[in-house]
Tab-separated table of C-alpha atoms in Angstrom:
chain	number	residue	atom	x	y	z
A	1	MET	CA	10.155	75.215	233.299
A	2	HIS	CA	12.653	73.230	231.168
A	3	GLN	CA	16.313	73.398	231.152
A	4	PRO	CA	17.828	75.433	228.141
A	5	THR	CA	20.321	73.813	226.033
A	6	PRO	CA	24.147	74.444	226.598
A	7	ARG	CA	24.366	76.757	223.458
A	8	ARG	CA	21.188	78.981	224.656
A	9	ARG	CA	22.673	78.883	228.220
A	10	ILE	CA	25.970	80.278	227.050
A	11	LEU	CA	23.956	83.287	225.118
A	12	LEU	CA	21.670	83.776	228.243
A	13	LEU	CA	24.805	83.741	230.236
A	14	GLY	CA	26.040	86.393	228.081
A	15	LEU	CA	22.962	88.701	228.207
A	16	ALA	CA	22.683	88.168	231.958
A	17	PHE	CA	26.362	89.628	232.436
A	18	LEU	CA	25.524	92.654	230.035
A	19	LEU	CA	22.408	93.306	231.839
A	20	LEU	CA	24.159	92.932	235.266
A	21	LEU	CA	26.816	95.508	234.153
A	22	ALA	CA	23.561	97.941	232.813
A	23	GLY	CA	21.622	97.333	235.921
A	24	GLY	CA	18.873	96.154	233.712
A	25	SER	CA	15.822	94.927	234.900
A	26	GLY	CA	15.653	92.059	232.642
A	27	LEU	CA	18.077	90.209	234.437
A	28	ALA	CA	15.619	88.147	236.636
A	29	TRP	CA	13.896	87.241	233.543
A	30	VAL	CA	16.959	85.959	232.142
A	31	LEU	CA	17.941	84.100	235.279
A	32	ALA	CA	14.756	82.607	235.234
A	33	HIS	CA	15.094	81.026	231.623
A	34	MET	CA	18.395	79.687	232.484
A	35	GLY	CA	16.798	77.533	235.332
A	36	VAL	CA	18.806	79.373	238.069
A	37	GLN	CA	16.038	81.160	239.705
A	38	SER	CA	12.886	79.406	240.821
A	39	PRO	CA	9.467	80.974	241.636
A	40	VAL	CA	8.803	82.552	244.846
A	41	LYS	CA	5.615	80.489	245.861
A	42	VAL	CA	3.220	82.330	248.370
A	43	LEU	CA	0.562	80.815	250.470
A	44	LEU	CA	-1.915	83.809	251.250
A	45	ILE	CA	-3.939	82.828	254.561
A	46	THR	CA	-7.069	85.109	254.706
A	47	PRO	CA	-8.793	83.551	257.908
A	48	PRO	CA	-12.449	84.089	258.152
A	49	SER	CA	-13.584	87.447	260.543
A	50	SER	CA	-16.024	85.007	262.782
A	51	ARG	CA	-12.348	84.698	264.708
A	52	ARG	CA	-12.137	88.280	265.582
A	53	ASP	CA	-13.874	91.776	265.152
A	54	SER	CA	-12.835	92.811	261.849
A	55	GLY	CA	-15.562	94.909	261.162
A	56	LEU	CA	-15.842	92.666	257.827
A	57	GLU	CA	-17.970	89.561	256.937
A	58	PRO	CA	-16.247	86.626	255.768
A	59	ALA	CA	-17.112	86.761	252.310
A	60	GLN	CA	-15.672	90.751	252.114
A	61	GLU	CA	-12.504	89.266	253.642
A	62	ARG	CA	-12.010	86.762	250.747
A	63	ALA	CA	-12.807	89.792	248.531
A	64	ILE	CA	-9.893	91.412	250.154
A	65	GLY	CA	-7.675	88.643	249.664
A	66	ALA	CA	-8.555	88.437	246.028
A	67	LEU	CA	-7.466	91.734	245.432
A	68	ILE	CA	-4.220	91.095	247.119
A	69	GLN	CA	-3.649	88.165	245.275
A	70	ASP	CA	-4.187	90.465	242.034
A	71	HIS	CA	-1.623	92.858	243.410
A	72	LEU	CA	1.002	90.175	244.565
A	73	GLU	CA	0.537	88.361	241.109
A	74	LEU	CA	0.459	91.437	238.558
A	75	CYS	CA	3.290	93.334	240.310
A	76	GLY	CA	5.249	90.700	242.013
A	77	GLY	CA	4.979	87.729	239.715
A	78	PHE	CA	4.480	85.116	242.527
A	79	ALA	CA	3.072	81.427	242.235
A	80	LEU	CA	0.348	82.312	244.846
A	81	THR	CA	-1.942	80.078	246.594
A	82	THR	CA	-5.127	80.953	248.584
A	83	VAL	CA	-6.681	79.719	251.398
A	84	THR	CA	-8.685	80.482	254.678
A	85	GLU	CA	-6.790	78.724	257.271
A	86	VAL	CA	-3.197	77.935	258.500
A	87	PRO	CA	-2.215	74.477	257.352
A	88	THR	CA	-2.206	72.186	260.233
A	89	ASP	CA	0.880	70.591	258.921
A	90	LEU	CA	3.701	72.847	258.201
A	91	GLU	CA	6.161	70.155	257.174
A	92	PRO	CA	5.779	70.431	253.713
A	93	PHE	CA	6.956	74.376	253.914
A	94	ARG	CA	9.738	73.650	256.067
A	95	GLY	CA	13.377	74.209	254.697
A	96	GLN	CA	11.722	75.674	251.408
A	97	PRO	CA	13.950	78.679	250.939
A	98	ARG	CA	11.570	80.488	248.177
A	99	THR	CA	8.394	79.308	250.164
A	100	LEU	CA	6.468	82.456	251.982
A	101	LEU	CA	3.456	82.158	254.279
A	102	VAL	CA	1.505	85.290	254.592
A	103	GLN	CA	-1.508	85.670	257.120
A	104	VAL	CA	-3.324	88.729	256.291
A	105	ASP	CA	-5.462	90.294	258.865
A	106	PRO	CA	-7.648	92.971	257.054
A	107	ARG	CA	-9.949	95.424	259.320
A	108	ARG	CA	-12.303	98.058	258.442
A	109	ARG	CA	-12.447	101.005	260.480
A	110	GLY	CA	-14.908	103.235	259.344
A	111	ASP	CA	-13.932	104.244	255.971
A	112	ASP	CA	-10.251	103.229	256.748
A	113	LEU	CA	-8.621	99.665	256.189
A	114	GLU	CA	-6.107	98.160	258.510
A	115	LEU	CA	-3.979	95.599	256.668
A	116	SER	CA	-1.774	94.250	258.790
A	117	TYR	CA	0.044	90.583	258.575
A	118	HIS	CA	2.397	88.093	259.686
A	119	TYR	CA	4.838	86.022	257.438
A	120	VAL	CA	7.278	83.695	257.858
A	121	TRP	CA	9.733	82.001	255.296
A	122	GLY	CA	9.759	78.385	254.773
A	123	ARG	CA	13.644	78.263	255.376
A	124	GLN	CA	12.566	79.792	259.268
A	125	LEU	CA	10.254	77.023	260.057
A	126	LYS	CA	11.797	74.141	262.482
A	127	LYS	CA	10.857	70.967	263.155
A	128	GLY	CA	8.596	70.654	266.130
A	129	SER	CA	8.753	74.361	267.234
A	130	ILE	CA	5.994	76.882	266.810
A	131	PRO	CA	6.373	79.201	263.698
A	132	ALA	CA	8.288	82.697	264.575
A	133	TRP	CA	5.689	84.893	262.577
A	134	PHE	CA	7.184	88.194	261.626
A	135	SER	CA	4.454	91.149	262.220
A	136	GLN	CA	3.656	94.070	259.796
A	137	THR	CA	1.441	96.674	260.803
A	138	VAL	CA	-0.201	98.939	258.465
A	139	ALA	CA	-2.268	101.287	260.653
A	140	PRO	CA	-5.523	102.112	259.450
A	141	THR	CA	-5.613	104.612	256.498
A	142	SER	CA	-7.418	104.989	252.865
A	143	PRO	CA	-7.651	101.739	251.306
A	144	ALA	CA	-5.354	102.767	248.341
A	145	ARG	CA	-2.767	104.057	250.828
A	146	ALA	CA	-3.221	100.812	252.937
A	147	PHE	CA	-2.518	98.885	249.619
A	148	GLU	CA	0.454	100.885	248.992
A	149	ALA	CA	1.939	100.544	252.212
A	150	PHE	CA	1.506	96.570	252.394
A	151	LEU	CA	3.359	96.052	248.925
A	152	ARG	CA	5.906	98.712	249.813
A	153	GLY	CA	6.872	96.558	253.200
A	154	PHE	CA	6.144	93.047	251.789
A	155	PRO	CA	9.227	91.042	252.470
A	156	GLN	CA	9.853	90.195	248.882
A	157	THR	CA	10.128	92.941	246.017
A	158	VAL	CA	6.922	94.061	244.570
A	159	LYS	CA	7.083	96.641	241.803
A	160	PRO	CA	5.400	100.051	242.112
A	161	LEU	CA	1.882	100.197	240.468
A	162	SER	CA	2.044	101.705	237.268
A	163	GLY	CA	-1.564	102.523	236.942
A	164	GLY	CA	-5.298	102.470	238.681
A	165	LEU	CA	-5.909	98.921	239.951
A	166	LEU	CA	-7.685	100.122	242.916
A	167	PRO	CA	-10.422	102.891	243.329
A	168	LYS	CA	-8.942	106.162	244.889
A	169	THR	CA	-11.993	106.725	247.086
A	170	ALA	CA	-13.024	104.760	249.909
A	171	ALA	CA	-16.525	104.558	249.190
A	172	VAL	CA	-16.038	103.017	245.942
A	173	PHE	CA	-13.443	100.656	247.416
A	174	TRP	CA	-15.993	99.452	249.914
A	175	ASN	CA	-18.289	98.755	247.037
A	176	LEU	CA	-16.087	96.848	245.537
A	177	VAL	CA	-15.363	94.490	248.333
A	178	GLN	CA	-19.417	94.070	248.717
A	179	ALA	CA	-19.710	93.471	245.140
A	180	GLY	CA	-16.670	90.760	245.073
A	181	GLY	CA	-18.059	89.265	248.544
A	182	TRP	CA	-21.239	88.616	246.724
A	183	ARG	CA	-19.839	87.122	243.632
A	184	LEU	CA	-20.350	83.726	244.791
A	185	GLN	CA	-23.691	83.889	246.083
A	186	ASN	CA	-26.094	83.329	243.029
A	187	GLN	CA	-29.014	84.780	244.889
A	188	ARG	CA	-26.999	88.323	245.168
A	189	LEU	CA	-25.562	88.456	241.646
A	190	GLU	CA	-27.910	91.038	240.411
A	191	GLU	CA	-27.042	93.399	243.111
A	192	ALA	CA	-23.591	92.581	242.956
A	193	MET	CA	-23.561	93.690	239.364
A	194	ALA	CA	-25.439	96.917	239.881
A	195	LEU	CA	-22.774	97.872	242.589
A	196	ALA	CA	-19.970	97.055	240.462
A	197	GLU	CA	-21.315	99.062	237.094
A	198	GLU	CA	-22.036	101.910	239.575
A	199	SER	CA	-18.115	101.563	240.622
A	200	THR	CA	-17.289	101.713	236.814
A	201	ARG	CA	-19.057	105.115	236.364
A	202	GLN	CA	-17.802	106.806	239.451
A	203	GLU	CA	-14.239	105.584	238.808
A	204	PRO	CA	-13.716	104.724	235.076
A	205	ALA	CA	-9.946	104.904	235.599
A	206	CYS	CA	-9.986	102.109	238.094
A	207	ALA	CA	-9.207	98.434	236.442
A	208	SER	CA	-10.477	96.365	239.242
A	209	THR	CA	-13.952	97.551	238.937
A	210	TRP	CA	-14.185	96.480	235.089
A	211	ILE	CA	-12.576	93.408	235.787
A	212	LEU	CA	-15.199	92.609	238.701
A	213	LEU	CA	-17.831	93.649	236.533
A	214	GLY	CA	-16.590	91.163	233.579
A	215	ASN	CA	-16.193	88.612	236.486
A	216	LEU	CA	-19.728	88.960	237.705
A	217	ARG	CA	-21.168	89.399	234.273
A	218	TYR	CA	-19.587	86.180	232.869
A	219	ARG	CA	-21.094	84.121	236.281
A	220	TRP	CA	-24.465	85.853	235.219
A	221	MET	CA	-24.120	84.492	231.905
A	222	LEU	CA	-23.670	80.804	233.218
A	223	ASN	CA	-26.780	81.235	235.247
A	224	SER	CA	-28.844	83.008	232.563
A	225	SER	CA	-30.802	82.381	229.388
A	226	ALA	CA	-30.215	85.818	227.852
A	227	ALA	CA	-28.859	86.017	224.138
A	228	PHE	CA	-25.162	84.752	225.136
A	229	ARG	CA	-23.586	86.245	222.151
A	230	GLN	CA	-24.523	89.872	223.290
A	231	GLU	CA	-23.705	89.195	226.880
A	232	ALA	CA	-20.239	87.643	225.900
A	233	ALA	CA	-19.639	90.680	223.665
A	234	ASP	CA	-20.325	93.221	226.582
A	235	THR	CA	-18.439	91.104	228.759
A	236	GLU	CA	-15.478	90.859	226.652
A	237	ALA	CA	-15.566	94.678	226.436
A	238	PHE	CA	-15.546	94.981	230.356
A	239	LEU	CA	-12.460	92.643	230.876
A	240	GLN	CA	-10.726	94.415	227.928
A	241	ARG	CA	-11.043	98.001	229.435
A	242	GLY	CA	-9.663	96.565	232.455
A	243	LEU	CA	-6.755	95.126	230.684
A	244	ALA	CA	-6.239	98.360	229.032
A	245	LEU	CA	-5.838	99.994	232.421
A	246	ALA	CA	-3.865	97.069	234.057
A	247	PRO	CA	-1.835	95.267	231.336
A	248	GLY	CA	-1.141	91.484	232.070
A	249	HIS	CA	-3.958	91.211	234.673
A	250	PRO	CA	-3.980	87.554	235.411
A	251	ARG	CA	-7.385	87.330	236.748
A	252	ALA	CA	-8.721	89.543	233.651
A	253	ILE	CA	-6.679	87.256	231.401
A	254	PHE	CA	-7.974	83.655	232.897
A	255	LEU	CA	-11.814	85.277	232.666
A	256	LEU	CA	-11.354	86.220	228.920
A	257	SER	CA	-9.881	83.240	228.142
A	258	LEU	CA	-12.920	81.224	229.751
A	259	LEU	CA	-15.164	83.612	227.562
A	260	LYS	CA	-13.538	82.664	224.629
A	261	THR	CA	-13.376	78.826	225.428
A	262	ASP	CA	-16.975	79.027	226.076
A	263	SER	CA	-17.736	80.731	222.748
A	264	GLY	CA	-15.866	77.966	220.873
A	265	ASN	CA	-12.520	79.901	220.328
A	266	GLN	CA	-9.843	77.882	221.976
A	267	ARG	CA	-7.187	79.004	219.441
A	268	GLU	CA	-7.747	82.820	220.878
A	269	ALA	CA	-7.937	81.558	224.275
A	270	LEU	CA	-4.913	79.765	224.345
A	271	ASP	CA	-2.660	82.351	222.076
A	272	LEU	CA	-4.060	84.906	224.993
A	273	LEU	CA	-3.070	82.650	227.832
A	274	LEU	CA	0.224	81.341	226.360
A	275	ARG	CA	1.366	85.167	225.492
A	276	ALA	CA	0.508	86.108	229.134
A	277	ARG	CA	2.514	83.090	230.402
A	278	ARG	CA	5.750	84.093	228.974
A	279	LYS	CA	5.808	87.157	230.889
A	280	GLN	CA	4.190	85.345	234.086
A	281	PRO	CA	5.697	82.015	233.945
A	282	TRP	CA	4.748	81.067	237.454
A	283	ASN	CA	1.430	81.668	237.552
A	284	PRO	CA	-1.087	78.779	238.412
A	285	THR	CA	-4.253	80.385	237.233
A	286	LEU	CA	-2.744	80.838	233.687
A	287	LEU	CA	-2.390	77.343	233.749
A	288	THR	CA	-5.769	76.245	234.409
A	289	GLY	CA	-7.195	78.375	231.696
A	290	ILE	CA	-4.850	76.396	229.392
A	291	ALA	CA	-6.179	73.139	230.867
A	292	TYR	CA	-9.392	74.137	230.132
A	293	ALA	CA	-9.073	75.584	226.708
A	294	ALA	CA	-6.898	72.558	225.896
A	295	ARG	CA	-9.101	70.099	227.003
A	296	CYS	CA	-12.105	71.706	225.350
A	297	ALA	CA	-10.195	71.627	222.026
A	298	GLY	CA	-9.310	67.741	222.635
A	299	LEU	CA	-5.543	68.422	223.341
A	300	LEU	CA	-5.453	66.293	226.264
A	301	PRO	CA	-1.785	66.080	226.259
A	302	LEU	CA	-1.314	69.622	226.698
A	303	ALA	CA	-4.156	69.976	229.111
A	304	ARG	CA	-2.565	67.066	231.417
A	305	ARG	CA	0.785	69.077	231.260
A	306	ALA	CA	-0.728	71.927	232.053
A	307	MET	CA	-2.386	70.353	235.337
A	308	ASP	CA	0.817	69.184	236.007
A	309	LEU	CA	2.594	72.366	236.097
A	310	ARG	CA	-0.164	74.065	237.939
A	311	ASP	CA	-0.223	71.554	240.904
A	312	ASP	CA	3.551	71.797	241.086
A	313	LEU	CA	3.550	75.777	241.263
A	314	ALA	CA	0.388	75.738	243.409
A	315	PHE	CA	-0.269	74.291	247.266
A	316	ALA	CA	-2.700	71.983	245.572
A	317	GLN	CA	-3.176	69.680	248.655
A	318	LEU	CA	-4.299	72.650	250.512
A	319	GLN	CA	-7.104	73.789	248.033
A	320	ALA	CA	-10.433	72.926	247.166
A	321	GLN	CA	-9.709	70.547	244.388
A	322	ALA	CA	-10.677	71.269	240.735
A	323	VAL	CA	-13.148	69.002	239.152
A	324	ASP	CA	-10.737	67.415	236.897
A	325	ILE	CA	-13.083	66.400	233.770
A	326	THR	CA	-9.428	66.134	231.548
A	327	CYS	CA	-8.981	63.077	233.768
A	328	LEU	CA	-12.336	61.403	233.040
A	329	TYR	CA	-11.400	62.053	229.217
A	330	THR	CA	-8.053	60.679	229.630
A	331	GLY	CA	-9.312	57.483	231.458
A	332	GLU	CA	-7.646	58.569	234.927
A	333	ILE	CA	-10.735	57.705	236.541
A	334	PRO	CA	-9.313	57.539	240.283
A	335	ARG	CA	-8.102	61.254	239.812
A	336	PHE	CA	-11.147	62.364	238.532
A	337	GLU	CA	-13.361	60.421	241.413
A	338	ALA	CA	-11.086	62.209	243.703
A	339	SER	CA	-11.813	65.723	242.667
A	340	LEU	CA	-15.469	65.013	243.278
A	341	GLN	CA	-15.090	64.685	247.032
A	342	GLU	CA	-17.750	66.645	249.016
A	343	GLN	CA	-16.184	70.229	249.659
A	344	PRO	CA	-18.562	71.798	252.409
A	345	GLY	CA	-19.420	75.525	251.935
A	346	HIS	CA	-17.487	75.699	248.631
A	347	LEU	CA	-19.316	77.037	245.302
A	348	ARG	CA	-18.798	73.386	243.296
A	349	SER	CA	-20.830	71.890	246.309
A	350	THR	CA	-23.681	74.641	246.598
A	351	SER	CA	-24.197	74.885	242.694
A	352	GLY	CA	-24.759	71.180	242.224
A	353	VAL	CA	-21.667	70.862	240.039
A	354	LEU	CA	-20.158	67.818	242.202
A	355	PRO	CA	-23.273	65.863	242.721
A	356	PHE	CA	-24.106	66.087	238.931
A	357	TYR	CA	-20.370	64.749	237.991
A	358	ARG	CA	-20.881	62.279	240.680
A	359	GLY	CA	-23.895	61.062	238.879
A	360	TYR	CA	-22.201	61.427	235.723
A	361	LEU	CA	-19.268	59.371	236.536
A	362	ALA	CA	-21.969	56.549	237.729
A	363	LEU	CA	-23.551	56.717	234.573
A	364	VAL	CA	-20.244	56.322	232.715
A	365	ARG	CA	-19.844	53.195	235.240
A	366	GLY	CA	-23.024	51.720	234.418
A	367	ASP	CA	-24.128	52.267	237.973
A	368	ARG	CA	-27.586	53.804	237.724
A	369	VAL	CA	-28.913	53.402	240.990
A	370	MET	CA	-26.029	55.798	242.274
A	371	ALA	CA	-26.335	58.115	239.075
A	372	HIS	CA	-29.947	58.174	240.469
A	373	THR	CA	-29.116	59.090	243.972
A	374	GLU	CA	-26.488	62.014	242.649
A	375	PHE	CA	-28.837	63.509	240.258
A	376	GLU	CA	-31.712	63.735	242.597
A	377	ALA	CA	-29.393	65.375	245.366
A	378	ALA	CA	-28.185	67.859	242.444
A	379	SER	CA	-31.876	68.579	241.255
A	380	ALA	CA	-33.204	69.763	244.529
A	381	LEU	CA	-30.417	72.222	245.355
A	382	LEU	CA	-32.059	75.879	245.734
A	383	HIS	CA	-29.127	78.429	244.431
A	384	GLY	CA	-27.040	76.159	241.937
A	385	TYR	CA	-26.477	76.599	238.470
A	386	PRO	CA	-29.536	76.563	236.670
A	387	SER	CA	-28.301	74.631	233.453
A	388	ILE	CA	-26.787	71.812	235.981
A	389	LEU	CA	-29.831	71.834	238.040
A	390	ARG	CA	-31.971	71.122	234.946
A	391	LEU	CA	-29.834	68.774	233.346
A	392	SER	CA	-29.632	66.868	236.529
A	393	GLU	CA	-33.368	66.747	236.444
A	394	ILE	CA	-33.740	65.541	233.238
A	395	PHE	CA	-30.704	62.590	233.800
A	396	ASP	CA	-32.488	61.757	236.981
A	397	LEU	CA	-36.129	61.731	235.242
A	398	ILE	CA	-34.617	59.219	232.748
A	399	LEU	CA	-33.385	57.170	235.181
A	400	GLU	CA	-36.401	56.827	236.867
A	401	GLY	CA	-37.882	55.734	233.457
A	402	ARG	CA	-40.261	58.854	232.753
A	403	LYS	CA	-38.866	59.222	229.619
A	404	GLU	CA	-41.242	60.964	228.133
A	405	GLU	CA	-41.515	64.051	231.005
A	406	ALA	CA	-37.535	64.021	230.363
A	407	TRP	CA	-37.987	64.235	226.591
A	408	LYS	CA	-40.200	67.427	226.797
A	409	LYS	CA	-38.179	69.014	229.480
A	410	LEU	CA	-34.771	68.525	227.538
A	411	ARG	CA	-36.568	69.708	224.154
A	412	GLU	CA	-37.741	73.013	226.037
A	413	PHE	CA	-33.957	73.143	227.580
A	414	ASP	CA	-32.630	72.738	223.991
A	415	GLN	CA	-34.961	75.241	222.167
A	416	GLU	CA	-33.874	77.718	225.008
A	417	ARG	CA	-30.304	77.141	224.187
A	418	ILE	CA	-30.808	77.558	220.721
A	419	GLY	CA	-32.177	81.054	221.148
A	420	MET	CA	-29.244	81.949	222.881
A	421	ARG	CA	-26.855	80.384	220.277
A	422	GLU	CA	-25.962	77.540	222.971
A	423	PRO	CA	-22.648	78.585	224.501
A	424	ASP	CA	-20.416	76.091	225.598
A	425	GLY	CA	-19.857	72.743	223.398
A	426	GLU	CA	-18.790	70.643	226.233
A	427	PHE	CA	-22.125	71.361	228.218
A	428	THR	CA	-23.974	70.508	224.768
A	429	ILE	CA	-22.528	67.126	224.478
A	430	ARG	CA	-24.084	66.297	227.869
A	431	LEU	CA	-27.583	66.865	226.138
A	432	ALA	CA	-26.385	64.805	223.206
A	433	GLU	CA	-25.691	62.241	225.713
A	434	ALA	CA	-29.140	62.712	227.569
A	435	TYR	CA	-30.919	62.356	224.276
A	436	ALA	CA	-29.059	59.393	223.522
A	437	LEU	CA	-29.951	57.511	226.844
A	438	MET	CA	-33.553	57.793	226.002
A	439	GLY	CA	-33.182	56.567	222.555
A	440	ASP	CA	-33.666	59.236	220.703
A	441	ARG	CA	-30.829	59.041	218.142
A	442	ALA	CA	-31.931	61.773	215.926
A	443	SER	CA	-31.839	64.472	218.230
A	444	ALA	CA	-28.660	63.112	219.924
A	445	MET	CA	-26.942	63.123	216.757
A	446	GLU	CA	-27.963	66.376	215.884
A	447	MET	CA	-26.850	67.674	219.302
A	448	ALA	CA	-23.603	65.969	218.822
A	449	SER	CA	-22.868	68.017	215.715
A	450	ARG	CA	-23.887	71.175	217.454
A	451	ALA	CA	-21.606	70.566	220.163
A	452	PHE	CA	-18.718	70.231	217.342
A	453	ALA	CA	-20.024	73.327	215.694
A	454	ARG	CA	-19.496	75.272	219.043
A	455	GLY	CA	-16.480	74.255	219.530
A	456	PHE	CA	-16.359	71.238	221.755
A	457	GLY	CA	-13.221	68.880	220.003
A	458	CYS	CA	-12.323	66.679	222.309
A	459	THR	CA	-12.427	63.475	219.649
A	460	THR	CA	-11.504	60.745	222.562
A	461	TRP	CA	-14.723	61.877	224.683
A	462	TYR	CA	-16.832	61.495	221.591
A	463	GLU	CA	-15.516	57.972	220.646
A	464	ARG	CA	-15.298	57.162	224.447
A	465	SER	CA	-18.413	58.161	226.124
A	466	PRO	CA	-20.479	55.018	226.796
A	467	MET	CA	-23.893	57.243	226.572
A	468	LEU	CA	-23.461	57.726	222.861
A	469	GLU	CA	-22.599	54.468	222.214
A	470	SER	CA	-26.105	53.762	219.918
A	471	LEU	CA	-24.574	56.512	217.588
A	472	ARG	CA	-21.580	55.207	216.588
A	473	GLY	CA	-22.629	52.916	213.797
A	474	LEU	CA	-24.459	56.024	212.046
A	475	PRO	CA	-22.595	57.240	208.614
A	476	LYS	CA	-23.401	60.951	210.240
A	477	TRP	CA	-21.488	59.948	213.253
A	478	LYS	CA	-18.426	58.681	211.165
A	479	SER	CA	-18.275	61.736	209.485
A	480	LEU	CA	-18.591	63.910	212.454
A	481	ILE	CA	-15.548	61.968	213.966
A	482	GLN	CA	-13.772	62.407	210.496
A	483	HIS	CA	-14.351	66.343	211.016
A	484	LEU	CA	-13.310	66.382	214.592
A	485	ARG	CA	-9.894	64.514	213.723
A	486	GLU	CA	-9.230	66.974	211.326
A	487	ARG	CA	-9.550	69.756	213.350
A	488	GLN	CA	-8.033	68.515	216.268
A	489	SER	CA	-5.108	67.556	214.418
A	490	LEU	CA	-4.783	71.256	213.090
A	491	MET	CA	-5.021	72.481	216.711
A	492	GLU	CA	-2.307	69.872	217.649
A	493	GLU	CA	0.224	71.355	215.052
A	494	ARG	CA	-0.653	75.000	216.138
A	495	PHE	CA	-0.279	74.097	220.275
A	496	PRO	CA	2.238	71.407	220.509
A	497	VAL	CA	2.912	70.578	224.665
A	498	SER	CA	6.433	71.967	224.026
A	499	LEU	CA	4.808	75.518	223.818
A	500	LEU	CA	4.430	74.994	227.459
A	501	GLU	CA	8.089	74.362	227.939
A	502	ASP	CA	9.413	77.216	225.791
A	503	SER	CA	6.837	79.934	227.253
């Protein structure tokens, strides 16, 4: 966060003094905006249950970890990173006074939850010595009480919960955990949604049930060719219901921003995220949302700044890398390529996203042999994102010279997307590129125009994509670029990079 001007600093000092005298809760906010306070960075470690008898499956432990993350972000305002293993190299954390490593040990005991954990501050790590972890034991009790005890004894102050973030009954809690555990398993999504929906009926005052249902429905929308607009309206209603019960919930705001961005409404998405960031300036997830919305709006400097701020707050080197498509658009190819390294077991690998974009990058470079290899690998996956797998197959057929078959499959896919009013303009430009590769300039031009109409406004990529080269002499193309530049200019005026420094 930027340093305030001398005059603003004097004003903030005066306000801080008054709040100190009054015991006001806004003191921390003032100090943060003076640059006096830095964020507390929390590395939340949830080891897999295969290492011990926890009564939980690894996916269920990750779901409990996500609930812990939600509590610590919403109630503590921490800059939080989640991993599943203790880092082998603790040197980057050593001597860091405001870095906290927390290793949680959730165990199921009947319907009760044991939520013990170990922690160590970065300032307590000694070079060449085994970390002296402090232990906190939370004896088995009802899940809601276990979370209350966890937060009450947390080594850094966490404000009390003001609303119902968790189910009151143990049965609903465990159903929530099971549904959350299935979230990343495409073949279990329908079961997960049914379980989450039942949980909302059983405890309608619980924010997490509504937010998880919205999360699952959003994932379902990515996989399904059902009517997107109706699905989007229902999904937004679920997320809004959760936010009404837990105002400022970062995960819910992030999901809602994705929904709005995919619907072509980056303006609302960015407004939503920037408002949230004013209250939670240290949250990396909100910055990820800003980067995505800004990229789709063509605001590449804003997207890159959000990525840099996010990576500074999170322990980016310990997480599975995001596929940094922004860096492809800005021409930072090595960084984009680095984000495409295989991540065994991670959704990016099993969904087909990584091999698809490795093939796509090979196309950009003109390496058709490598592109064929990667597209073929993506299209062979069984449980990936259907849209990614189908488009991989189409690109692969084009590269094999089977253009007529590819054209038929692409036209069929195109017609389905028209029926669901084709969400995600960024994906639509990929279809335009496929048509262009086949030599169907008319369809490619129509698809590029629809990508613009659906909200994908990254003028730079329209101008740089080598797959769209054959369109650039068309009068319609020149008109499209003019419209893109006009809209992007308006968005640049509305969302300058400085908003990230001021929020």
